[in-house]
Coordinates of C-alpha atoms in Angstrom, one line a residue:
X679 CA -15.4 12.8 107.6
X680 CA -16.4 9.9 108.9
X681 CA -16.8 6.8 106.7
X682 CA -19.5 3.9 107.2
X683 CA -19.1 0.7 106.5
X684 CA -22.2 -1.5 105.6
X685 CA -23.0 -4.6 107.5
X686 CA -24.2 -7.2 105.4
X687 CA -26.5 -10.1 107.3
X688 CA -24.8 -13.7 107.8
X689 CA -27.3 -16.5 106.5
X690 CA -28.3 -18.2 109.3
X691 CA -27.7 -21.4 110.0
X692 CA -31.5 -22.6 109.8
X693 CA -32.2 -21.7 106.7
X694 CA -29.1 -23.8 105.4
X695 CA -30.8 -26.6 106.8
X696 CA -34.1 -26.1 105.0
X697 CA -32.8 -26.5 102.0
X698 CA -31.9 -30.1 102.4
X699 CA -34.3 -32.8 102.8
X700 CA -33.9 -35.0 106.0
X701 CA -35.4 -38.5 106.9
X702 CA -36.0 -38.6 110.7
X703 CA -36.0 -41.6 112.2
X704 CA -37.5 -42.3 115.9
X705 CA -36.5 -45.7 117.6
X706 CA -38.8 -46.6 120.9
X707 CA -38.0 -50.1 122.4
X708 CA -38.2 -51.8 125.9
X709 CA -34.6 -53.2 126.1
X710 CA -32.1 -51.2 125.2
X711 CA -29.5 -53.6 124.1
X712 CA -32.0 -54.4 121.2
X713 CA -32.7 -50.9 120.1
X714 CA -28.9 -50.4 120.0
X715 CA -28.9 -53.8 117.6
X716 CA -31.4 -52.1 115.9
X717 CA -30.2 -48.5 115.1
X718 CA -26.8 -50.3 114.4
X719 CA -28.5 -52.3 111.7
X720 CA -30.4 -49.0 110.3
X721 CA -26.9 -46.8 110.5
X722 CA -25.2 -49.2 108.9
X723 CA -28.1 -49.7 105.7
X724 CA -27.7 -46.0 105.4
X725 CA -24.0 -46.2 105.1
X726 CA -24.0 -48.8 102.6
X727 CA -25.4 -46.3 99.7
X728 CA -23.4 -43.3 101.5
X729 CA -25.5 -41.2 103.3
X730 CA -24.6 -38.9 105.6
X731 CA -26.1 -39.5 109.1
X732 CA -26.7 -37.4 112.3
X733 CA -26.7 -39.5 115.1
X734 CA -28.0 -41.7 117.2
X735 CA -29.0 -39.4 119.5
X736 CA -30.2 -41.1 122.7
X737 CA -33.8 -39.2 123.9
X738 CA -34.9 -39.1 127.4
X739 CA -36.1 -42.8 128.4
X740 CA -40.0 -42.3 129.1
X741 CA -40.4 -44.3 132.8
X742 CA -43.9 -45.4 133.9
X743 CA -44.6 -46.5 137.1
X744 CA -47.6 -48.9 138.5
X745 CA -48.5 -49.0 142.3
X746 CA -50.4 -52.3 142.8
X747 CA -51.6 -53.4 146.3
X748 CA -50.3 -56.7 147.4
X749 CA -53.7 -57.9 148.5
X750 CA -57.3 -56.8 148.5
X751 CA -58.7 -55.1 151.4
X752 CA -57.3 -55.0 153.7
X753 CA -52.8 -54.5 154.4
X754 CA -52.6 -51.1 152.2
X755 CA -49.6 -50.4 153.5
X756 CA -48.5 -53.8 152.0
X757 CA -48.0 -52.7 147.9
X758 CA -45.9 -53.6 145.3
X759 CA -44.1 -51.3 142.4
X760 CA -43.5 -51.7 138.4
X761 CA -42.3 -49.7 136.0
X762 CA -41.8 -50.0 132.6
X763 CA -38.9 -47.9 130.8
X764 CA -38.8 -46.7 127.0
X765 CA -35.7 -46.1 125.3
X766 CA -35.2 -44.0 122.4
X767 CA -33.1 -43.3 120.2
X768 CA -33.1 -40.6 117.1
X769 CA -31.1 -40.7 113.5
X770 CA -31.4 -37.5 111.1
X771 CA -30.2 -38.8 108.0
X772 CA -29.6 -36.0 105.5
X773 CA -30.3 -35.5 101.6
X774 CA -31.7 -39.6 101.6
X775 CA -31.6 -41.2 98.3
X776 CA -34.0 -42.9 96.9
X777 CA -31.7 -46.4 97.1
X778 CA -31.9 -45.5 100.9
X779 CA -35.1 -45.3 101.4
X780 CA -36.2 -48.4 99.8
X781 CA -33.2 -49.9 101.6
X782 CA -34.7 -49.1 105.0
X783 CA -38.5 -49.5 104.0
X784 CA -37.2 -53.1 103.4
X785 CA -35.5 -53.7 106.7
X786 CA -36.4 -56.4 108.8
X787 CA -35.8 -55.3 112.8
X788 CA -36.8 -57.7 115.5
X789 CA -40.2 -57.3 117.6
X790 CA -40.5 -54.9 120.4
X791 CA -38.7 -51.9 118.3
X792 CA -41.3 -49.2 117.0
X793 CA -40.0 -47.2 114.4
X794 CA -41.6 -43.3 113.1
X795 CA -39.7 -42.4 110.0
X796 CA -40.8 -38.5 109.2
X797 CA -39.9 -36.8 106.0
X798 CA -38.5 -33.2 107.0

């Protein structure tokens, strides 16, 4: 006789997650020291009314680059390069409260940061 034992599913981990609202917040900014001022400022809002936050996570920085010729004409071999890098930065912060929201809807970050806030 040979007995069978029943193998029940685990609940994964992702639908755990759905059940549980999360703000996402995207940071973009040219410098980095003031998009680090700036995510400090937002973590430590969210802290203040004891939320539970996921992050920062640094994102790849995005790097453009310009080729410009140095005169016109004539010297092409004579150019001159730019490039312009975006950091970012990414904060889940989980099961927000409304005193959050408002909290960070109210925030007042300096110029050059560009903020997406996405409800997930």
């Amino acid at each position: 006789m040979a007995t069978t034992t029943k193998i029940t599913p685990k609940r994964s981990r992702a639908k755990v997650e759905e059940a549980e609202a999360r703000l996402r917040i995207r940071v973009r900014a040219y410098e980095h020291k003031l998009l680090d001022n700036s995510v400090k400022q937002i973590i430590d809002t969210a802290l203040r009314y004891d939320a539970k936050i996921q992050g920062p996570t640094p994102l790849p920085t995005e790097i453009k680059k310009y080729t410009v010729n140095r005169s016109t004409f004539i010297y092409k071999d004579a150019r001159e390069q730019f490039e312009m890098r975006i950091h970012k930065r990414l904060i889940d912060i989980i099961s927000p409260s409304p005193k959050v929201i408002e909290s960070l809807t109210n925030l007042v970050l300096p110029s050059g940061v560009n903020i997406d806030v996405k409800m997930m």
